[in-house]
Amino acid sequence: MNEAFALAYKEVVGEGPAPFDEYRRHLGRYFPDIMRIMGLPLEMEEPFVRESYRLAPKVPVFEGVVELLLTLRVRGLKLAVATGKSGPRARSLLEQLGLLPFFAHVLGSDEVPRPKPAPDIVEHALRLLDVTAEEAVMVGDAPTDLASAQGAGVTAVAALWAVDDTDELLAARPDAVLRRPADLLDLCPPVPGA
């Protein structure tokens, strides 16, 4: 999404380097919130979304993710996505990557009253999945993911395989840490009768 951010920045703000480092520090939040925090024009959202859709086929699926999702399905676990992206953009991206069928629900920050780090999106996912906070885990690669999970009383799990700044993510005090996708299997035993 760096390329989409750079193109949106150039289109709306003009010349000069896009502030990638600051942008990356806020990943996991809803894009309009990131723009407000960074003091950038909200008008960047339209070109960012447009370019995100266009560039979606270039997004890599991390090694081991598909195998993890297949195993979780066989184990009978219900899965949802709770993302800082908008719901339509998240569903489109997952569909283009061939991952949408693994998830019972895909929730975007635009579909809850308060985006991450508030717990609203996690609480909504729990209701849709019909599970308690104690039965759930949330895997995230941003401090806002972990804060949202913790606020909802859900086990917060840090995914380090896709993170530039592991110190920042670990400072959010996750309940567990995953160094590779398959590590999640230790936290997710099969559902009885699955």
PDB file of C-alpha atoms in Angstrom:
ATOM      1  CA  MET A   1       0.000   0.000   0.000  1.00  0.00           C
ATOM      2  CA  ASN A   2       3.058   2.260   0.022  1.00  0.00           C
ATOM      3  CA  GLU A   3       2.653   2.763  -3.712  1.00  0.00           C
ATOM      4  CA  ALA A   4      -1.029   3.712  -3.343  1.00  0.00           C
ATOM      5  CA  PHE A   5      -0.116   6.158  -0.564  1.00  0.00           C
ATOM      6  CA  ALA A   6       2.681   7.701  -2.668  1.00  0.00           C
ATOM      7  CA  LEU A   7       0.394   8.152  -5.679  1.00  0.00           C
ATOM      8  CA  ALA A   8      -2.393   9.670  -3.561  1.00  0.00           C
ATOM      9  CA  TYR A   9       0.094  12.007  -1.864  1.00  0.00           C
ATOM     10  CA  LYS A  10       1.503  13.175  -5.203  1.00  0.00           C
ATOM     11  CA  GLU A  11      -1.978  13.669  -6.694  1.00  0.00           C
ATOM     12  CA  VAL A  12      -3.372  15.694  -3.785  1.00  0.00           C
ATOM     13  CA  VAL A  13      -0.400  17.265  -2.006  1.00  0.00           C
ATOM     14  CA  GLY A  14       1.927  17.632  -4.957  1.00  0.00           C
ATOM     15  CA  GLU A  15       5.660  17.232  -5.219  1.00  0.00           C
ATOM     16  CA  GLY A  16       7.952  16.170  -2.456  1.00  0.00           C
ATOM     17  CA  PRO A  17       8.503  12.890  -0.700  1.00  0.00           C
ATOM     18  CA  ALA A  18       5.520  11.149   0.823  1.00  0.00           C
ATOM     19  CA  PRO A  19       5.977  10.701   4.610  1.00  0.00           C
ATOM     20  CA  PHE A  20       6.140   6.884   4.543  1.00  0.00           C
ATOM     21  CA  ASP A  21       7.708   6.397   7.960  1.00  0.00           C
ATOM     22  CA  GLU A  22       4.972   8.300   9.736  1.00  0.00           C
ATOM     23  CA  TYR A  23       2.289   6.645   7.587  1.00  0.00           C
ATOM     24  CA  ARG A  24       3.599   3.166   8.478  1.00  0.00           C
ATOM     25  CA  ARG A  25       3.472   4.005  12.194  1.00  0.00           C
ATOM     26  CA  HIS A  26      -0.292   4.452  11.881  1.00  0.00           C
ATOM     27  CA  LEU A  27      -1.096   1.375   9.794  1.00  0.00           C
ATOM     28  CA  GLY A  28      -3.999  -0.578  11.211  1.00  0.00           C
ATOM     29  CA  ARG A  29      -6.049   2.570  11.677  1.00  0.00           C
ATOM     30  CA  TYR A  30      -8.850   3.706   9.385  1.00  0.00           C
ATOM     31  CA  PHE A  31      -7.342   5.739   6.509  1.00  0.00           C
ATOM     32  CA  PRO A  32      -9.266   8.979   7.214  1.00  0.00           C
ATOM     33  CA  ASP A  33      -8.075   8.789  10.829  1.00  0.00           C
ATOM     34  CA  ILE A  34      -4.483   8.414   9.635  1.00  0.00           C
ATOM     35  CA  MET A  35      -4.895  11.503   7.460  1.00  0.00           C
ATOM     36  CA  ARG A  36      -6.238  13.513  10.409  1.00  0.00           C
ATOM     37  CA  ILE A  37      -3.433  12.356  12.708  1.00  0.00           C
ATOM     38  CA  MET A  38      -0.805  13.220  10.089  1.00  0.00           C
ATOM     39  CA  GLY A  39      -2.394  16.549   9.200  1.00  0.00           C
ATOM     40  CA  LEU A  40      -2.836  15.514   5.569  1.00  0.00           C
ATOM     41  CA  PRO A  41      -5.844  16.344   3.382  1.00  0.00           C
ATOM     42  CA  LEU A  42      -8.787  13.959   3.659  1.00  0.00           C
ATOM     43  CA  GLU A  43      -9.037  14.306  -0.126  1.00  0.00           C
ATOM     44  CA  MET A  44      -6.205  11.762  -0.312  1.00  0.00           C
ATOM     45  CA  GLU A  45      -8.694   8.995   0.489  1.00  0.00           C
ATOM     46  CA  GLU A  46     -10.284   8.844  -2.978  1.00  0.00           C
ATOM     47  CA  PRO A  47      -7.029   8.401  -4.937  1.00  0.00           C
ATOM     48  CA  PHE A  48      -5.650   6.101  -2.227  1.00  0.00           C
ATOM     49  CA  VAL A  49      -8.683   3.811  -2.456  1.00  0.00           C
ATOM     50  CA  ARG A  50      -8.653   3.920  -6.263  1.00  0.00           C
ATOM     51  CA  GLU A  51      -4.967   2.996  -6.393  1.00  0.00           C
ATOM     52  CA  SER A  52      -5.393   0.349  -3.688  1.00  0.00           C
ATOM     53  CA  TYR A  53      -7.991  -1.423  -5.823  1.00  0.00           C
ATOM     54  CA  ARG A  54      -5.774  -1.131  -8.902  1.00  0.00           C
ATOM     55  CA  LEU A  55      -2.685  -2.433  -7.111  1.00  0.00           C
ATOM     56  CA  ALA A  56      -4.431  -5.208  -5.146  1.00  0.00           C
ATOM     57  CA  PRO A  57      -3.175  -8.018  -7.423  1.00  0.00           C
ATOM     58  CA  LYS A  58       0.396  -7.057  -6.442  1.00  0.00           C
ATOM     59  CA  VAL A  59      -0.228  -7.601  -2.720  1.00  0.00           C
ATOM     60  CA  PRO A  60       1.721 -10.664  -1.595  1.00  0.00           C
ATOM     61  CA  VAL A  61       0.188 -13.432   0.471  1.00  0.00           C
ATOM     62  CA  PHE A  62       2.773 -14.302   3.094  1.00  0.00           C
ATOM     63  CA  GLU A  63       4.279 -17.768   2.989  1.00  0.00           C
ATOM     64  CA  GLY A  64       2.317 -20.178   5.131  1.00  0.00           C
ATOM     65  CA  VAL A  65      -0.899 -18.149   5.328  1.00  0.00           C
ATOM     66  CA  VAL A  66      -2.951 -20.273   2.920  1.00  0.00           C
ATOM     67  CA  GLU A  67      -1.831 -23.475   4.658  1.00  0.00           C
ATOM     68  CA  LEU A  68      -2.735 -21.950   8.031  1.00  0.00           C
ATOM     69  CA  LEU A  69      -6.209 -20.963   6.823  1.00  0.00           C
ATOM     70  CA  LEU A  70      -6.800 -24.429   5.374  1.00  0.00           C
ATOM     71  CA  THR A  71      -5.792 -26.070   8.654  1.00  0.00           C
ATOM     72  CA  LEU A  72      -7.981 -23.738  10.716  1.00  0.00           C
ATOM     73  CA  ARG A  73     -10.916 -24.570   8.434  1.00  0.00           C
ATOM     74  CA  VAL A  74     -10.329 -28.316   8.877  1.00  0.00           C
ATOM     75  CA  ARG A  75     -10.170 -27.770  12.644  1.00  0.00           C
ATOM     76  CA  GLY A  76     -13.645 -26.221  12.498  1.00  0.00           C
ATOM     77  CA  LEU A  77     -12.756 -22.705  13.592  1.00  0.00           C
ATOM     78  CA  LYS A  78     -14.879 -19.744  12.515  1.00  0.00           C
ATOM     79  CA  LEU A  79     -12.798 -16.872  11.166  1.00  0.00           C
ATOM     80  CA  ALA A  80     -13.411 -13.179  10.662  1.00  0.00           C
ATOM     81  CA  VAL A  81     -11.340 -10.227   9.520  1.00  0.00           C
ATOM     82  CA  ALA A  82     -11.508  -6.998  11.523  1.00  0.00           C
ATOM     83  CA  THR A  83      -9.505  -4.446   9.573  1.00  0.00           C
ATOM     84  CA  GLY A  84      -8.683  -0.774   9.501  1.00  0.00           C
ATOM     85  CA  LYS A  85      -9.550  -0.810   5.799  1.00  0.00           C
ATOM     86  CA  SER A  86     -13.071  -0.118   4.633  1.00  0.00           C
ATOM     87  CA  GLY A  87     -15.236  -3.224   4.450  1.00  0.00           C
ATOM     88  CA  PRO A  88     -15.719  -3.114   0.667  1.00  0.00           C
ATOM     89  CA  ARG A  89     -11.996  -2.615   0.039  1.00  0.00           C
ATOM     90  CA  ALA A  90     -11.041  -5.439   2.425  1.00  0.00           C
ATOM     91  CA  ARG A  91     -13.539  -7.857   0.866  1.00  0.00           C
ATOM     92  CA  SER A  92     -12.362  -6.942  -2.636  1.00  0.00           C
ATOM     93  CA  LEU A  93      -8.710  -7.451  -1.710  1.00  0.00           C
ATOM     94  CA  LEU A  94      -9.376 -10.809  -0.058  1.00  0.00           C
ATOM     95  CA  GLU A  95     -11.445 -11.899  -3.051  1.00  0.00           C
ATOM     96  CA  GLN A  96      -8.668 -10.947  -5.492  1.00  0.00           C
ATOM     97  CA  LEU A  97      -6.159 -12.875  -3.377  1.00  0.00           C
ATOM     98  CA  GLY A  98      -8.442 -15.938  -3.268  1.00  0.00           C
ATOM     99  CA  LEU A  99      -8.766 -15.745   0.521  1.00  0.00           C
ATOM    100  CA  LEU A 100     -12.329 -14.481   0.974  1.00  0.00           C
ATOM    101  CA  PRO A 101     -13.917 -17.970   1.230  1.00  0.00           C
ATOM    102  CA  PHE A 102     -11.931 -18.685   4.403  1.00  0.00           C
ATOM    103  CA  PHE A 103     -13.748 -15.988   6.370  1.00  0.00           C
ATOM    104  CA  ALA A 104     -17.307 -16.047   7.670  1.00  0.00           C
ATOM    105  CA  HIS A 105     -17.229 -12.251   8.045  1.00  0.00           C
ATOM    106  CA  VAL A 106     -15.022  -9.380   6.896  1.00  0.00           C
ATOM    107  CA  LEU A 107     -15.519  -6.169   8.853  1.00  0.00           C
ATOM    108  CA  GLY A 108     -14.099  -2.784   7.980  1.00  0.00           C
ATOM    109  CA  SER A 109     -13.572   0.228  10.183  1.00  0.00           C
ATOM    110  CA  ASP A 110     -16.260   2.080   8.265  1.00  0.00           C
ATOM    111  CA  GLU A 111     -18.808  -0.484   9.494  1.00  0.00           C
ATOM    112  CA  VAL A 112     -18.534   0.191  13.229  1.00  0.00           C
ATOM    113  CA  PRO A 113     -19.138   3.341  15.300  1.00  0.00           C
ATOM    114  CA  ARG A 114     -15.506   3.701  16.410  1.00  0.00           C
ATOM    115  CA  PRO A 115     -12.506   2.314  14.505  1.00  0.00           C
ATOM    116  CA  LYS A 116      -9.450   0.707  16.076  1.00  0.00           C
ATOM    117  CA  PRO A 117      -7.945   1.098  18.598  1.00  0.00           C
ATOM    118  CA  ALA A 118     -11.494   1.115  20.065  1.00  0.00           C
ATOM    119  CA  PRO A 119     -12.849  -2.412  20.676  1.00  0.00           C
ATOM    120  CA  ASP A 120     -16.006  -1.932  18.567  1.00  0.00           C
ATOM    121  CA  ILE A 121     -14.861  -3.920  15.528  1.00  0.00           C
ATOM    122  CA  VAL A 122     -13.696  -6.884  17.632  1.00  0.00           C
ATOM    123  CA  GLU A 123     -16.893  -6.869  19.689  1.00  0.00           C
ATOM    124  CA  HIS A 124     -18.931  -6.824  16.469  1.00  0.00           C
ATOM    125  CA  ALA A 125     -16.932  -9.767  15.099  1.00  0.00           C
ATOM    126  CA  LEU A 126     -17.574 -11.717  18.312  1.00  0.00           C
ATOM    127  CA  ARG A 127     -21.329 -11.154  17.952  1.00  0.00           C
ATOM    128  CA  LEU A 128     -21.331 -12.210  14.300  1.00  0.00           C
ATOM    129  CA  LEU A 129     -19.268 -15.323  15.014  1.00  0.00           C
ATOM    130  CA  ASP A 130     -21.389 -16.081  18.100  1.00  0.00           C
ATOM    131  CA  VAL A 131     -18.342 -16.632  20.314  1.00  0.00           C
ATOM    132  CA  THR A 132     -17.282 -15.167  23.636  1.00  0.00           C
ATOM    133  CA  ALA A 133     -14.175 -13.062  24.109  1.00  0.00           C
ATOM    134  CA  GLU A 134     -12.637 -15.935  26.063  1.00  0.00           C
ATOM    135  CA  GLU A 135     -13.104 -18.276  23.087  1.00  0.00           C
ATOM    136  CA  ALA A 136     -11.469 -15.924  20.591  1.00  0.00           C
ATOM    137  CA  VAL A 137      -8.028 -14.748  19.601  1.00  0.00           C
ATOM    138  CA  MET A 138      -7.180 -11.788  17.419  1.00  0.00           C
ATOM    139  CA  VAL A 139      -4.025 -11.794  15.337  1.00  0.00           C
ATOM    140  CA  GLY A 140      -2.688  -8.385  14.414  1.00  0.00           C
ATOM    141  CA  ASP A 141       0.370  -6.702  12.988  1.00  0.00           C
ATOM    142  CA  ALA A 142      -0.235  -3.232  14.431  1.00  0.00           C
ATOM    143  CA  PRO A 143      -0.525  -1.847  17.961  1.00  0.00           C
ATOM    144  CA  THR A 144      -4.066  -0.706  17.153  1.00  0.00           C
ATOM    145  CA  ASP A 145      -5.037  -4.333  16.452  1.00  0.00           C
ATOM    146  CA  LEU A 146      -3.762  -5.426  19.841  1.00  0.00           C
ATOM    147  CA  ALA A 147      -5.402  -2.505  21.655  1.00  0.00           C
ATOM    148  CA  SER A 148      -8.735  -3.286  19.990  1.00  0.00           C
ATOM    149  CA  ALA A 149      -8.491  -6.948  21.013  1.00  0.00           C
ATOM    150  CA  GLN A 150      -7.443  -6.099  24.570  1.00  0.00           C
ATOM    151  CA  GLY A 151     -10.283  -3.600  24.894  1.00  0.00           C
ATOM    152  CA  ALA A 152     -12.738  -6.342  23.926  1.00  0.00           C
ATOM    153  CA  GLY A 153     -11.209  -8.835  26.358  1.00  0.00           C
ATOM    154  CA  VAL A 154      -9.869 -11.020  23.542  1.00  0.00           C
ATOM    155  CA  THR A 155      -6.443 -12.683  23.532  1.00  0.00           C
ATOM    156  CA  ALA A 156      -4.222 -10.303  21.544  1.00  0.00           C
ATOM    157  CA  VAL A 157      -1.661 -12.045  19.340  1.00  0.00           C
ATOM    158  CA  ALA A 158       1.171 -10.210  17.569  1.00  0.00           C
ATOM    159  CA  ALA A 159       2.055 -11.393  14.049  1.00  0.00           C
ATOM    160  CA  LEU A 160       5.709 -10.483  13.533  1.00  0.00           C
ATOM    161  CA  TRP A 161       6.225 -11.910  10.033  1.00  0.00           C
ATOM    162  CA  ALA A 162       4.940  -8.781   8.295  1.00  0.00           C
ATOM    163  CA  VAL A 163       6.176  -6.077  10.666  1.00  0.00           C
ATOM    164  CA  ASP A 164       8.974  -3.559  10.121  1.00  0.00           C
ATOM    165  CA  ASP A 165       9.069  -2.348  13.736  1.00  0.00           C
ATOM    166  CA  THR A 166       8.717  -5.367  16.005  1.00  0.00           C
ATOM    167  CA  ASP A 167       9.682  -3.317  19.078  1.00  0.00           C
ATOM    168  CA  GLU A 168       6.629  -1.092  18.655  1.00  0.00           C
ATOM    169  CA  LEU A 169       4.321  -4.085  18.282  1.00  0.00           C
ATOM    170  CA  LEU A 170       5.846  -5.883  21.260  1.00  0.00           C
ATOM    171  CA  ALA A 171       5.543  -2.704  23.344  1.00  0.00           C
ATOM    172  CA  ALA A 172       1.757  -3.105  22.960  1.00  0.00           C
ATOM    173  CA  ARG A 173       2.101  -6.121  25.292  1.00  0.00           C
ATOM    174  CA  PRO A 174       0.523  -8.921  23.242  1.00  0.00           C
ATOM    175  CA  ASP A 175      -0.674 -12.032  25.037  1.00  0.00           C
ATOM    176  CA  ALA A 176       1.217 -14.177  22.519  1.00  0.00           C
ATOM    177  CA  VAL A 177       3.703 -13.666  19.695  1.00  0.00           C
ATOM    178  CA  LEU A 178       3.771 -15.438  16.336  1.00  0.00           C
ATOM    179  CA  ARG A 179       6.990 -15.486  14.325  1.00  0.00           C
ATOM    180  CA  ARG A 180       5.398 -17.404  11.430  1.00  0.00           C
ATOM    181  CA  PRO A 181       1.765 -18.118  10.520  1.00  0.00           C
ATOM    182  CA  ALA A 182       1.860 -21.791  11.570  1.00  0.00           C
ATOM    183  CA  ASP A 183       2.637 -20.731  15.158  1.00  0.00           C
ATOM    184  CA  LEU A 184      -1.055 -19.826  15.527  1.00  0.00           C
ATOM    185  CA  LEU A 185      -1.985 -23.509  15.412  1.00  0.00           C
ATOM    186  CA  ASP A 186      -0.653 -23.943  18.956  1.00  0.00           C
ATOM    187  CA  LEU A 187      -3.290 -21.453  20.167  1.00  0.00           C
ATOM    188  CA  CYS A 188      -6.170 -22.881  18.124  1.00  0.00           C
ATOM    189  CA  PRO A 189      -6.950 -26.531  18.851  1.00  0.00           C
ATOM    190  CA  PRO A 190      -9.608 -28.306  16.800  1.00  0.00           C
ATOM    191  CA  VAL A 191     -13.226 -27.647  17.692  1.00  0.00           C
ATOM    192  CA  PRO A 192     -14.716 -30.812  19.270  1.00  0.00           C
ATOM    193  CA  GLY A 193     -16.738 -32.700  16.684  1.00  0.00           C
ATOM    194  CA  ALA A 194     -15.267 -30.777  13.738  1.00  0.00           C
TER     195      ALA A 194
END
